Amino acid sequence: MSNKATLSYNEKTYELNIHPGTMGDEAVDITNLMGDSGLITLDSGYKNTGSTKSKITFIDGDKGILLYRGYPIEQLAEKSNFLEVSYLLIHGELPTDVQMAEFSGSISNHTLVHENVKKFLDAYPSNTHPMGVMMAVICSLSSFYPNNANPKTSPEEVEVTIHRLMAKMATIAAWTFKKSMGHPYNYPNNKLGYVSNFLQMMFGLRTDDYHPDPIIVDALDKLLILHADHEQNCSASTVRMVGSSHVNLYAAIAAGIGALWGPLHGGANQEVIEMLENIKAAGGDVKKFIEKAKDKNDPFRLMGFGHRVYKNFDPRAKIIKQSCDQVLAKLGINDPVLDIAKQLEEAALNDPYFIERKLYPNVDFYSGIIYRAIGIPTEMFTVMFALGRLPGWIAQWKEMREMGEPIGRPRQLYLGNGPRDYINIQKR
Ligand code: SDX
């Protein structure tokens, strides 16, 4: 393979370096393009543009491959656990016993949030979307911890901030749910593991009266692993962009929560269940909704379908679909919405519109069905996505910081007015 590309423009030729990736991916380096040629590149939505070099996650969209630090997602989902995967993403290697004990022990020590956080939660209307609360409260943590994780902060303080976020995000998520239900807050029980502690804060009436079903703990732990990172997706890129201004980590994560909230991104898991419920309420005619999704004049989209990178099955969707069947069978739940989802998938995967556009189920298509079976309400689905994605966001921010990347500041192609003189057009 050549390590150079050439660009011919205005009777000049420019040489551009090609950088090879570990897995056969390649990138043409345009760092000097504007300086040499005066040209910028244009790529709405960054569909063809690499924003950084990274060692965290690799996706092969055509083959449906997803690796976290080189480990296949299928193996991690089956053999690891969420905190171990979080350590792997953030630090680059699987932890030793000692490292794992320190990491999980420190996270357990940071599960409490300042009592004043309750005043934030009490101030919101009861029908507030939990993602709006999460975004605000996570950012407000920067006010409670003055030694924020920013460039002047020592690596030790950065590590403490990372543990604080991993611990407190779960507590804040559970308390946001409790607030929306009008129930009393449940405090963390640090004798429990990460997922069991989250579940008891969510569903326990007191700290010691809730004993989560191991089936549910395992299912939720697996879902968190599957959501933990996904290279330069919209929210991870947002965290890197916001973090590149050297603001503290809490603010960068809050920005990532905002990006994930969108229905085209993490908000899709809530939209999928609402879509499936609508199809069920309309009589379950999946073919009618497939036609609506294909109709350019109809704003309806098949939520949970399609992906910017995967042009084959999203490997996470495959694992979640299998887990759906197992969890619902073990819990003895027959959810008609699962049958509708499977019929929808079957119809879409045999329809030329979806086949031509390589539209397959993505991570959001089946995840909501398991959340529902666990007892998590639809409005909390994207909060669950954020809880899972937190270690990935942190890993992306940490890598950006350690690489000393410059502040992100894209260029533009200007199509507005040329220079013109001011004439007041208001009647005096
Ligand atoms: C996540 O980036 C990540 O990695 C994200 C994520 C992660 O882990 O971080 O994987 C998580 O966000 C998953 C995606 C969740 N979003 C949804 O399920 C929403 C529904 N999906 C689409 O809106 C769409 O597929 C996107 C947003 C996911 C991808 O959009 P793209 O890459 O910009 O593709 P596009 O909108 O240009 O679509 C290409 C074509 C278009 O048709 P044509 O103009 O070529 O005729 O495919 C069509 C689109 O109309 N299309 C769909 C469709 N998705 C794309 N048509 C119907 N239903 C859909 N779901």
GROMACS .gro file of C-alpha atoms and ligand atoms in nm:
model
  488
    1MET     CA    1   0.000   0.000   0.000
    2SER     CA    2   0.125   0.351  -0.087
    3ASN     CA    3   0.192   0.589   0.201
    4LYS     CA    4   0.123   0.896  -0.010
    5ALA     CA    5  -0.178   1.044  -0.191
    6THR     CA    6  -0.162   1.333  -0.437
    7LEU     CA    7  -0.411   1.611  -0.495
    8SER     CA    8  -0.398   1.808  -0.816
    9TYR     CA    9  -0.551   2.155  -0.807
   10ASN     CA   10  -0.496   2.473  -1.007
   11GLU     CA   11  -0.211   2.309  -1.202
   12LYS     CA   12  -0.029   2.222  -0.878
   13THR     CA   13   0.015   1.882  -0.716
   14TYR     CA   14   0.008   1.834  -0.340
   15GLU     CA   15   0.142   1.525  -0.164
   16LEU     CA   16  -0.062   1.403   0.133
   17ASN     CA   17   0.065   1.142   0.379
   18ILE     CA   18  -0.138   0.825   0.433
   19HIS     CA   19  -0.137   0.694   0.793
   20PRO     CA   20  -0.203   0.320   0.842
   21GLY     CA   21  -0.426   0.199   1.126
   22THR     CA   22  -0.376  -0.123   1.322
   23MET     CA   23  -0.667  -0.307   1.159
   24GLY     CA   24  -0.603  -0.212   0.794
   25ASP     CA   25  -0.785   0.121   0.816
   26GLU     CA   26  -0.603   0.415   0.654
   27ALA     CA   27  -0.627   0.794   0.679
   28VAL     CA   28  -0.514   1.070   0.446
   29ASP     CA   29  -0.353   1.347   0.650
   30ILE     CA   30  -0.479   1.696   0.552
   31THR     CA   31  -0.303   1.879   0.837
   32ASN     CA   32  -0.113   2.105   0.594
   33LEU     CA   33  -0.369   2.114   0.311
   34MET     CA   34  -0.503   2.464   0.386
   35GLY     CA   35  -0.157   2.611   0.441
   36ASP     CA   36  -0.022   2.459   0.119
   37SER     CA   37  -0.323   2.496  -0.113
   38GLY     CA   38  -0.568   2.736   0.056
   39LEU     CA   39  -0.827   2.458   0.037
   40ILE     CA   40  -1.031   2.324   0.329
   41THR     CA   41  -1.231   2.000   0.311
   42LEU     CA   42  -1.610   1.982   0.349
   43ASP     CA   43  -1.784   1.680   0.506
   44SER     CA   44  -2.125   1.748   0.664
   45GLY     CA   45  -2.176   1.515   0.961
   46TYR     CA   46  -1.811   1.407   0.942
   47LYS     CA   47  -1.916   1.094   0.751
   48ASN     CA   48  -1.569   1.061   0.595
   49THR     CA   49  -1.357   1.258   0.842
   50GLY     CA   50  -1.138   1.124   1.120
   51SER     CA   51  -1.118   1.368   1.411
   52THR     CA   52  -0.841   1.194   1.600
   53LYS     CA   53  -0.617   0.889   1.642
   54SER     CA   54  -0.737   0.653   1.912
   55LYS     CA   55  -0.644   0.322   2.075
   56ILE     CA   56  -0.969   0.268   2.265
   57THR     CA   57  -1.232   0.108   2.038
   58PHE     CA   58  -1.231  -0.039   1.689
   59ILE     CA   59  -1.540  -0.088   1.475
   60ASP     CA   60  -1.550  -0.265   1.137
   61GLY     CA   61  -1.892  -0.159   1.006
   62ASP     CA   62  -1.892  -0.397   0.710
   63LYS     CA   63  -1.798  -0.704   0.914
   64GLY     CA   64  -1.993  -0.608   1.227
   65ILE     CA   65  -1.680  -0.617   1.446
   66LEU     CA   66  -1.649  -0.423   1.776
   67LEU     CA   67  -1.332  -0.438   1.990
   68TYR     CA   68  -1.271  -0.261   2.322
   69ARG     CA   69  -0.892  -0.221   2.353
   70GLY     CA   70  -0.865  -0.521   2.116
   71TYR     CA   71  -1.102  -0.751   2.305
   72PRO     CA   72  -1.411  -0.864   2.103
   73ILE     CA   73  -1.737  -0.735   2.250
   74GLU     CA   74  -1.883  -1.088   2.240
   75GLN     CA   75  -1.612  -1.218   2.479
   76LEU     CA   76  -1.635  -0.922   2.715
   77ALA     CA   77  -2.017  -0.944   2.729
   78GLU     CA   78  -1.996  -1.314   2.813
   79LYS     CA   79  -1.694  -1.327   3.046
   80SER     CA   80  -1.631  -0.984   3.198
   81ASN     CA   81  -1.830  -0.736   3.406
   82PHE     CA   82  -1.908  -0.366   3.369
   83LEU     CA   83  -1.655  -0.234   3.620
   84GLU     CA   84  -1.374  -0.448   3.476
   85VAL     CA   85  -1.463  -0.329   3.123
   86SER     CA   86  -1.473   0.029   3.253
   87TYR     CA   87  -1.120  -0.013   3.392
   88LEU     CA   88  -1.007  -0.166   3.060
   89LEU     CA   89  -1.147   0.124   2.854
   90ILE     CA   90  -1.012   0.394   3.086
   91HIS     CA   91  -0.667   0.246   3.157
   92GLY     CA   92  -0.604   0.039   2.843
   93GLU     CA   93  -0.548  -0.303   3.001
   94LEU     CA   94  -0.754  -0.549   3.205
   95PRO     CA   95  -0.697  -0.491   3.578
   96THR     CA   96  -0.505  -0.719   3.813
   97ASP     CA   97  -0.682  -0.832   4.131
   98VAL     CA   98  -0.519  -0.545   4.323
   99GLN     CA   99  -0.606  -0.286   4.060
  100MET     CA  100  -0.965  -0.409   4.040
  101ALA     CA  101  -1.004  -0.403   4.418
  102GLU     CA  102  -0.867  -0.047   4.433
  103PHE     CA  103  -1.086   0.071   4.142
  104SER     CA  104  -1.413  -0.081   4.262
  105GLY     CA  105  -1.333  -0.002   4.627
  106SER     CA  106  -1.272   0.363   4.551
  107ILE     CA  107  -1.588   0.385   4.342
  108SER     CA  108  -1.783   0.237   4.634
  109ASN     CA  109  -1.641   0.508   4.860
  110HIS     CA  110  -1.773   0.782   4.633
  111THR     CA  111  -2.135   0.672   4.587
  112LEU     CA  112  -2.278   0.935   4.823
  113VAL     CA  113  -2.373   1.272   4.675
  114HIS     CA  114  -2.389   1.602   4.865
  115GLU     CA  115  -2.725   1.638   5.042
  116ASN     CA  116  -2.776   1.967   4.855
  117VAL     CA  117  -2.821   1.765   4.534
  118LYS     CA  118  -3.168   1.684   4.666
  119LYS     CA  119  -3.250   2.056   4.641
  120PHE     CA  120  -3.168   2.040   4.269
  121LEU     CA  121  -3.397   1.742   4.222
  122ASP     CA  122  -3.676   1.898   4.430
  123ALA     CA  123  -3.667   2.209   4.211
  124TYR     CA  124  -3.768   2.023   3.893
  125PRO     CA  125  -4.130   1.964   3.785
  126SER     CA  126  -4.221   1.596   3.838
  127ASN     CA  127  -4.259   1.538   3.460
  128THR     CA  128  -3.906   1.660   3.380
  129HIS     CA  129  -3.715   1.427   3.143
  130PRO     CA  130  -3.441   1.257   3.349
  131MET     CA  131  -3.174   1.329   3.086
  132GLY     CA  132  -3.223   1.702   3.144
  133VAL     CA  133  -3.179   1.649   3.517
  134MET     CA  134  -2.872   1.428   3.468
  135MET     CA  135  -2.705   1.682   3.240
  136ALA     CA  136  -2.758   1.965   3.491
  137VAL     CA  137  -2.672   1.775   3.809
  138ILE     CA  138  -2.359   1.608   3.666
  139CYS     CA  139  -2.232   1.949   3.554
  140SER     CA  140  -2.311   2.092   3.898
  141LEU     CA  141  -2.074   1.837   4.056
  142SER     CA  142  -1.796   2.068   3.936
  143SER     CA  143  -1.924   2.315   4.198
  144PHE     CA  144  -1.900   2.060   4.478
  145TYR     CA  145  -1.549   1.943   4.386
  146PRO     CA  146  -1.324   2.244   4.327
  147ASN     CA  147  -1.027   2.022   4.238
  148ASN     CA  148  -1.186   1.950   3.903
  149ALA     CA  149  -1.023   1.730   3.645
  150ASN     CA  150  -0.862   1.991   3.425
  151PRO     CA  151  -0.510   2.032   3.288
  152LYS     CA  152  -0.369   2.179   3.608
  153THR     CA  153  -0.505   1.885   3.808
  154SER     CA  154  -0.267   1.604   3.906
  155PRO     CA  155  -0.316   1.253   3.760
  156GLU     CA  156  -0.415   1.139   4.110
  157GLU     CA  157  -0.691   1.403   4.130
  158VAL     CA  158  -0.804   1.308   3.777
  159GLU     CA  159  -0.836   0.945   3.892
  160VAL     CA  160  -1.043   1.049   4.195
  161THR     CA  161  -1.267   1.259   3.969
  162ILE     CA  162  -1.316   0.957   3.743
  163HIS     CA  163  -1.414   0.740   4.041
  164ARG     CA  164  -1.649   1.015   4.168
  165LEU     CA  165  -1.825   1.031   3.831
  166MET     CA  166  -1.853   0.652   3.795
  167ALA     CA  167  -2.003   0.628   4.145
  168LYS     CA  168  -2.220   0.938   4.164
  169MET     CA  169  -2.376   0.909   3.819
  170ALA     CA  170  -2.546   0.585   3.932
  171THR     CA  171  -2.673   0.744   4.254
  172ILE     CA  172  -2.797   1.056   4.072
  173ALA     CA  173  -2.968   0.841   3.807
  174ALA     CA  174  -3.149   0.635   4.071
  175TRP     CA  175  -3.248   0.943   4.273
  176THR     CA  176  -3.379   1.111   3.956
  177PHE     CA  177  -3.602   0.808   3.905
  178LYS     CA  178  -3.715   0.808   4.269
  179LYS     CA  179  -3.798   1.179   4.245
  180SER     CA  180  -4.007   1.121   3.932
  181MET     CA  181  -4.202   0.852   4.119
  182GLY     CA  182  -4.252   1.069   4.426
  183HIS     CA  183  -4.074   0.801   4.630
  184PRO     CA  184  -3.814   0.862   4.904
  185TYR     CA  185  -3.448   0.846   4.798
  186ASN     CA  186  -3.261   0.525   4.874
  187TYR     CA  187  -2.901   0.565   4.984
  188PRO     CA  188  -2.616   0.358   4.838
  189ASN     CA  189  -2.534   0.029   5.010
  190ASN     CA  190  -2.161  -0.008   4.956
  191LYS     CA  191  -2.163  -0.374   5.054
  192LEU     CA  192  -2.331  -0.443   4.720
  193GLY     CA  193  -2.169  -0.458   4.376
  194TYR     CA  194  -2.210  -0.171   4.131
  195VAL     CA  195  -2.519  -0.303   3.948
  196SER     CA  196  -2.691  -0.448   4.259
  197ASN     CA  197  -2.635  -0.119   4.441
  198PHE     CA  198  -2.786   0.074   4.150
  199LEU     CA  199  -3.088  -0.157   4.142
  200GLN     CA  200  -3.148  -0.127   4.517
  201MET     CA  201  -3.128   0.253   4.492
  202MET     CA  202  -3.379   0.235   4.205
  203PHE     CA  203  -3.628  -0.018   4.338
  204GLY     CA  204  -3.556  -0.067   4.708
  205LEU     CA  205  -3.779   0.101   4.965
  206ARG     CA  206  -3.498   0.096   5.220
  207THR     CA  207  -3.127   0.027   5.174
  208ASP     CA  208  -3.150  -0.325   5.317
  209ASP     CA  209  -3.482  -0.458   5.190
  210TYR     CA  210  -3.412  -0.513   4.820
  211HIS     CA  211  -3.233  -0.826   4.697
  212PRO     CA  212  -3.201  -0.807   4.318
  213ASP     CA  213  -3.265  -1.118   4.110
  214PRO     CA  214  -2.923  -1.242   3.981
  215ILE     CA  215  -3.083  -1.277   3.636
  216ILE     CA  216  -3.160  -0.906   3.632
  217VAL     CA  217  -2.817  -0.811   3.770
  218ASP     CA  218  -2.647  -1.015   3.496
  219ALA     CA  219  -2.871  -0.875   3.222
  220LEU     CA  220  -2.813  -0.515   3.329
  221ASP     CA  221  -2.438  -0.567   3.371
  222LYS     CA  222  -2.424  -0.704   3.016
  223LEU     CA  223  -2.626  -0.410   2.878
  224LEU     CA  224  -2.388  -0.165   3.047
  225ILE     CA  225  -2.088  -0.344   2.892
  226LEU     CA  226  -2.248  -0.331   2.547
  227HIS     CA  227  -2.303   0.046   2.576
  228ALA     CA  228  -1.964   0.128   2.728
  229ASP     CA  229  -1.792   0.282   2.425
  230HIS     CA  230  -1.830   0.317   2.050
  231GLU     CA  231  -1.532   0.521   1.924
  232GLN     CA  232  -1.611   0.866   1.781
  233ASN     CA  233  -1.993   0.862   1.802
  234CYS     CA  234  -2.181   1.190   1.840
  235SER     CA  235  -2.165   1.205   2.222
  236ALA     CA  236  -1.804   1.082   2.254
  237SER     CA  237  -1.695   1.339   1.993
  238THR     CA  238  -1.885   1.600   2.193
  239VAL     CA  239  -1.701   1.505   2.512
  240ARG     CA  240  -1.368   1.531   2.328
  241MET     CA  241  -1.463   1.862   2.166
  242VAL     CA  242  -1.585   2.020   2.490
  243GLY     CA  243  -1.291   1.870   2.682
  244SER     CA  244  -1.046   2.015   2.429
  245SER     CA  245  -1.121   2.363   2.567
  246HIS     CA  246  -0.968   2.237   2.898
  247VAL     CA  247  -1.293   2.272   3.089
  248ASN     CA  248  -1.335   2.028   3.379
  249LEU     CA  249  -1.442   1.667   3.319
  250TYR     CA  250  -1.785   1.710   3.480
  251ALA     CA  251  -1.880   1.975   3.222
  252ALA     CA  252  -1.747   1.764   2.934
  253ILE     CA  253  -1.950   1.461   3.049
  254ALA     CA  254  -2.260   1.679   3.091
  255ALA     CA  255  -2.219   1.786   2.727
  256GLY     CA  256  -2.196   1.420   2.626
  257ILE     CA  257  -2.523   1.351   2.811
  258GLY     CA  258  -2.684   1.630   2.611
  259ALA     CA  259  -2.567   1.486   2.280
  260LEU     CA  260  -2.675   1.133   2.372
  261TRP     CA  261  -3.027   1.257   2.460
  262GLY     CA  262  -3.109   1.319   2.093
  263PRO     CA  263  -3.354   1.073   1.928
  264LEU     CA  264  -3.107   1.003   1.646
  265HIS     CA  265  -2.847   0.892   1.904
  266GLY     CA  266  -2.904   0.745   2.248
  267GLY     CA  267  -3.258   0.878   2.270
  268ALA     CA  268  -3.351   0.619   2.007
  269ASN     CA  269  -3.393   0.344   2.267
  270GLN     CA  270  -3.689   0.531   2.416
  271GLU     CA  271  -3.824   0.608   2.067
  272VAL     CA  272  -3.805   0.237   1.971
  273ILE     CA  273  -4.034   0.125   2.254
  274GLU     CA  274  -4.276   0.412   2.184
  275MET     CA  275  -4.273   0.312   1.815
  276LEU     CA  276  -4.335  -0.056   1.897
  277GLU     CA  277  -4.618   0.039   2.136
  278ASN     CA  278  -4.775   0.254   1.860
  279ILE     CA  279  -4.752  -0.034   1.612
  280LYS     CA  280  -4.915  -0.266   1.867
  281ALA     CA  281  -5.189  -0.010   1.938
  282ALA     CA  282  -5.248   0.028   1.562
  283GLY     CA  283  -5.316  -0.344   1.529
  284GLY     CA  284  -4.960  -0.475   1.482
  285ASP     CA  285  -4.944  -0.434   1.102
  286VAL     CA  286  -4.565  -0.411   1.070
  287LYS     CA  287  -4.575  -0.396   0.688
  288LYS     CA  288  -4.773  -0.071   0.707
  289PHE     CA  289  -4.499   0.086   0.920
  290ILE     CA  290  -4.224  -0.050   0.697
  291GLU     CA  291  -4.392   0.134   0.407
  292LYS     CA  292  -4.419   0.452   0.617
  293ALA     CA  293  -4.045   0.429   0.695
  294LYS     CA  294  -3.969   0.406   0.322
  295ASP     CA  295  -4.196   0.698   0.226
  296LYS     CA  296  -3.984   1.013   0.187
  297ASN     CA  297  -4.295   1.223   0.245
  298ASP     CA  298  -4.355   1.054   0.578
  299PRO     CA  299  -4.135   1.174   0.869
  300PHE     CA  300  -4.164   0.827   1.030
  301ARG     CA  301  -3.833   0.643   1.066
  302LEU     CA  302  -3.778   0.289   1.185
  303MET     CA  303  -3.617   0.381   1.515
  304GLY     CA  304  -3.342   0.144   1.625
  305PHE     CA  305  -3.259   0.073   1.262
  306GLY     CA  306  -2.963   0.200   1.062
  307HIS     CA  307  -2.620   0.315   1.169
  308ARG     CA  308  -2.356   0.555   1.046
  309VAL     CA  309  -2.083   0.292   1.066
  310TYR     CA  310  -2.243  -0.054   1.076
  311LYS     CA  311  -2.351  -0.161   0.728
  312ASN     CA  312  -2.406  -0.509   0.864
  313PHE     CA  313  -2.554  -0.633   1.191
  314ASP     CA  314  -2.458  -0.422   1.495
  315PRO     CA  315  -2.288  -0.698   1.702
  316ARG     CA  316  -2.439  -0.545   2.017
  317ALA     CA  317  -2.791  -0.582   1.877
  318LYS     CA  318  -2.727  -0.952   1.816
  319ILE     CA  319  -2.618  -1.007   2.176
  320ILE     CA  320  -2.904  -0.799   2.319
  321LYS     CA  321  -3.160  -0.987   2.106
  322GLN     CA  322  -3.031  -1.319   2.244
  323SER     CA  323  -3.034  -1.178   2.596
  324CYS     CA  324  -3.393  -1.057   2.541
  325ASP     CA  325  -3.517  -1.409   2.482
  326GLN     CA  326  -3.318  -1.550   2.778
  327VAL     CA  327  -3.414  -1.280   3.031
  328LEU     CA  328  -3.785  -1.274   2.944
  329ALA     CA  329  -3.801  -1.656   2.952
  330LYS     CA  330  -3.621  -1.674   3.290
  331LEU     CA  331  -3.845  -1.402   3.433
  332GLY     CA  332  -4.152  -1.565   3.281
  333ILE     CA  333  -4.244  -1.249   3.093
  334ASN     CA  334  -4.429  -1.259   2.761
  335ASP     CA  335  -4.394  -0.910   2.613
  336PRO     CA  336  -4.596  -0.877   2.289
  337VAL     CA  337  -4.375  -0.588   2.193
  338LEU     CA  338  -4.082  -0.832   2.153
  339ASP     CA  339  -4.280  -1.029   1.896
  340ILE     CA  340  -4.359  -0.707   1.708
  341ALA     CA  341  -3.988  -0.612   1.714
  342LYS     CA  342  -3.891  -0.950   1.567
  343GLN     CA  343  -4.160  -0.925   1.297
  344LEU     CA  344  -4.042  -0.573   1.214
  345GLU     CA  345  -3.681  -0.689   1.188
  346GLU     CA  346  -3.779  -0.982   0.967
  347ALA     CA  347  -3.986  -0.762   0.735
  348ALA     CA  348  -3.719  -0.491   0.708
  349LEU     CA  349  -3.431  -0.732   0.645
  350ASN     CA  350  -3.626  -0.875   0.350
  351ASP     CA  351  -3.721  -0.538   0.201
  352PRO     CA  352  -3.509  -0.395  -0.086
  353TYR     CA  353  -3.521  -0.041   0.064
  354PHE     CA  354  -3.346  -0.157   0.383
  355ILE     CA  355  -3.123  -0.407   0.203
  356GLU     CA  356  -2.998  -0.147  -0.050
  357ARG     CA  357  -2.927   0.103   0.229
  358LYS     CA  358  -2.775  -0.166   0.452
  359LEU     CA  359  -3.007  -0.076   0.738
  360TYR     CA  360  -2.991  -0.329   1.023
  361PRO     CA  361  -3.107  -0.324   1.386
  362ASN     CA  362  -2.868  -0.120   1.601
  363VAL     CA  363  -2.792  -0.127   1.974
  364ASP     CA  364  -3.116   0.057   2.054
  365PHE     CA  365  -3.358  -0.180   1.881
  366TYR     CA  366  -3.392  -0.448   2.149
  367SER     CA  367  -3.236  -0.288   2.458
  368GLY     CA  368  -3.559  -0.121   2.574
  369ILE     CA  369  -3.736  -0.457   2.591
  370ILE     CA  370  -3.491  -0.578   2.855
  371TYR     CA  371  -3.502  -0.249   3.045
  372ARG     CA  372  -3.884  -0.285   3.055
  373ALA     CA  373  -3.858  -0.642   3.180
  374ILE     CA  374  -3.629  -0.519   3.460
  375GLY     CA  375  -3.891  -0.258   3.556
  376ILE     CA  376  -3.707   0.048   3.424
  377PRO     CA  377  -3.953   0.304   3.280
  378THR     CA  378  -3.917   0.420   2.919
  379GLU     CA  379  -3.807   0.772   3.013
  380MET     CA  380  -3.508   0.623   3.197
  381PHE     CA  381  -3.382   0.421   2.900
  382THR     CA  382  -3.143   0.688   2.771
  383VAL     CA  383  -3.019   0.745   3.126
  384MET     CA  384  -2.924   0.375   3.126
  385PHE     CA  385  -2.740   0.430   2.799
  386ALA     CA  386  -2.553   0.722   2.957
  387LEU     CA  387  -2.463   0.512   3.263
  388GLY     CA  388  -2.316   0.248   3.033
  389ARG     CA  389  -2.140   0.501   2.809
  390LEU     CA  390  -1.978   0.694   3.095
  391PRO     CA  391  -1.651   0.491   3.105
  392GLY     CA  392  -1.620   0.530   2.728
  393TRP     CA  393  -1.666   0.905   2.748
  394ILE     CA  394  -1.410   0.920   3.029
  395ALA     CA  395  -1.164   0.706   2.829
  396GLN     CA  396  -1.205   0.930   2.522
  397TRP     CA  397  -1.158   1.247   2.731
  398LYS     CA  398  -0.851   1.100   2.908
  399GLU     CA  399  -0.692   0.995   2.576
  400MET     CA  400  -0.757   1.341   2.425
  401ARG     CA  401  -0.603   1.505   2.733
  402GLU     CA  402  -0.298   1.273   2.741
  403MET     CA  403  -0.239   1.320   2.366
  404GLY     CA  404  -0.226   1.696   2.425
  405GLU     CA  405  -0.473   1.751   2.142
  406PRO     CA  406  -0.539   2.115   2.041
  407ILE     CA  407  -0.875   2.284   2.098
  408GLY     CA  408  -1.125   2.162   1.841
  409ARG     CA  409  -1.216   2.436   1.595
  410PRO     CA  410  -1.342   2.322   1.249
  411ARG     CA  411  -1.344   2.557   0.947
  412GLN     CA  412  -1.641   2.631   0.714
  413LEU     CA  413  -1.738   2.713   0.357
  414TYR     CA  414  -1.901   3.060   0.370
  415LEU     CA  415  -2.210   3.110   0.151
  416GLY     CA  416  -2.341   3.429   0.309
  417ASN     CA  417  -2.343   3.790   0.184
  418GLY     CA  418  -2.028   3.960   0.067
  419PRO     CA  419  -1.932   4.300   0.222
  420ARG     CA  420  -2.218   4.556   0.213
  421ASP     CA  421  -2.270   4.904   0.368
  422TYR     CA  422  -2.512   4.960   0.657
  423ILE     CA  423  -2.837   5.137   0.560
  424ASN     CA  424  -3.103   5.166   0.829
  425ILE     CA  425  -3.422   5.018   0.685
  426GLN     CA  426  -3.642   5.086   0.987
  427LYS     CA  427  -3.887   5.380   0.953
  428ARG     CA  428  -3.775   5.649   1.203
  429SDX     C1  429  -2.671   0.515   1.825
  429SDX     O1  430  -2.244   0.657   1.610
  429SDX     C2  431  -2.264   0.563   1.694
  429SDX     O2  432  -2.184   0.474   1.711
  429SDX     C3  433  -2.399   0.570   1.765
  429SDX     C4  434  -2.429   0.451   1.859
  429SDX     C5  435  -2.334   0.448   1.978
  429SDX     O3  436  -2.316   0.340   2.036
  429SDX     O4  437  -2.285   0.557   2.019
  429SDX     O5  438  -2.421   0.330   1.789
  429SDX     C6  439  -2.569   0.465   1.922
  429SDX     O6  440  -2.692   0.635   1.818
  429SDX     C7  441  -2.739   0.417   1.732
  429SDX     C8  442  -2.836   0.487   1.630
  429SDX     C9  443  -2.969   0.517   1.702
  429SDX     N1  444  -3.054   0.599   1.615
  429SDX    C10  445  -3.164   0.544   1.555
  429SDX     O7  446  -3.195   0.424   1.561
  429SDX    C11  447  -3.248   0.646   1.476
  429SDX    C12  448  -3.292   0.584   1.343
  429SDX     N2  449  -3.170   0.572   1.258
  429SDX    C13  450  -3.144   0.678   1.166
  429SDX     O8  451  -3.193   0.805   1.198
  429SDX    C14  452  -3.007   0.671   1.100
  429SDX     O9  453  -2.992   0.543   1.054
  429SDX    C15  454  -2.884   0.711   1.180
  429SDX    C16  455  -2.899   0.843   1.242
  429SDX    C17  456  -2.854   0.608   1.284
  429SDX    C18  457  -2.765   0.714   1.081
  429SDX    O10  458  -2.790   0.818   0.994
  429SDX     P1  459  -2.690   0.851   0.871
  429SDX    O11  460  -2.567   0.769   0.878
  429SDX    O12  461  -2.675   1.000   0.867
  429SDX    O13  462  -2.766   0.798   0.746
  429SDX     P2  463  -2.877   0.880   0.668
  429SDX    O14  464  -2.973   0.946   0.765
  429SDX    O15  465  -2.809   0.965   0.567
  429SDX    O16  466  -2.957   0.760   0.595
  429SDX    C19  467  -2.909   0.703   0.472
  429SDX    C20  468  -3.035   0.657   0.401
  429SDX    C21  469  -3.137   0.768   0.381
  429SDX    O17  470  -3.218   0.734   0.270
  429SDX     P3  471  -3.179   0.801   0.122
  429SDX    O18  472  -3.170   0.951   0.145
  429SDX    O19  473  -3.045   0.738   0.085
  429SDX    O20  474  -3.292   0.760   0.034
  429SDX    O21  475  -3.102   0.556   0.481
  429SDX    C22  476  -3.230   0.605   0.520
  429SDX    C23  477  -3.226   0.757   0.503
  429SDX    O22  478  -3.357   0.807   0.480
  429SDX     N3  479  -3.246   0.567   0.662
  429SDX    C24  480  -3.360   0.525   0.715
  429SDX    C25  481  -3.328   0.496   0.849
  429SDX     N4  482  -3.199   0.521   0.872
  429SDX    C26  483  -3.149   0.566   0.755
  429SDX     N5  484  -3.484   0.510   0.663
  429SDX    C27  485  -3.579   0.464   0.748
  429SDX     N6  486  -3.558   0.431   0.878
  429SDX    C28  487  -3.434   0.448   0.932
  429SDX     N7  488  -3.413   0.417   1.060
   0.00000   0.00000   0.00000
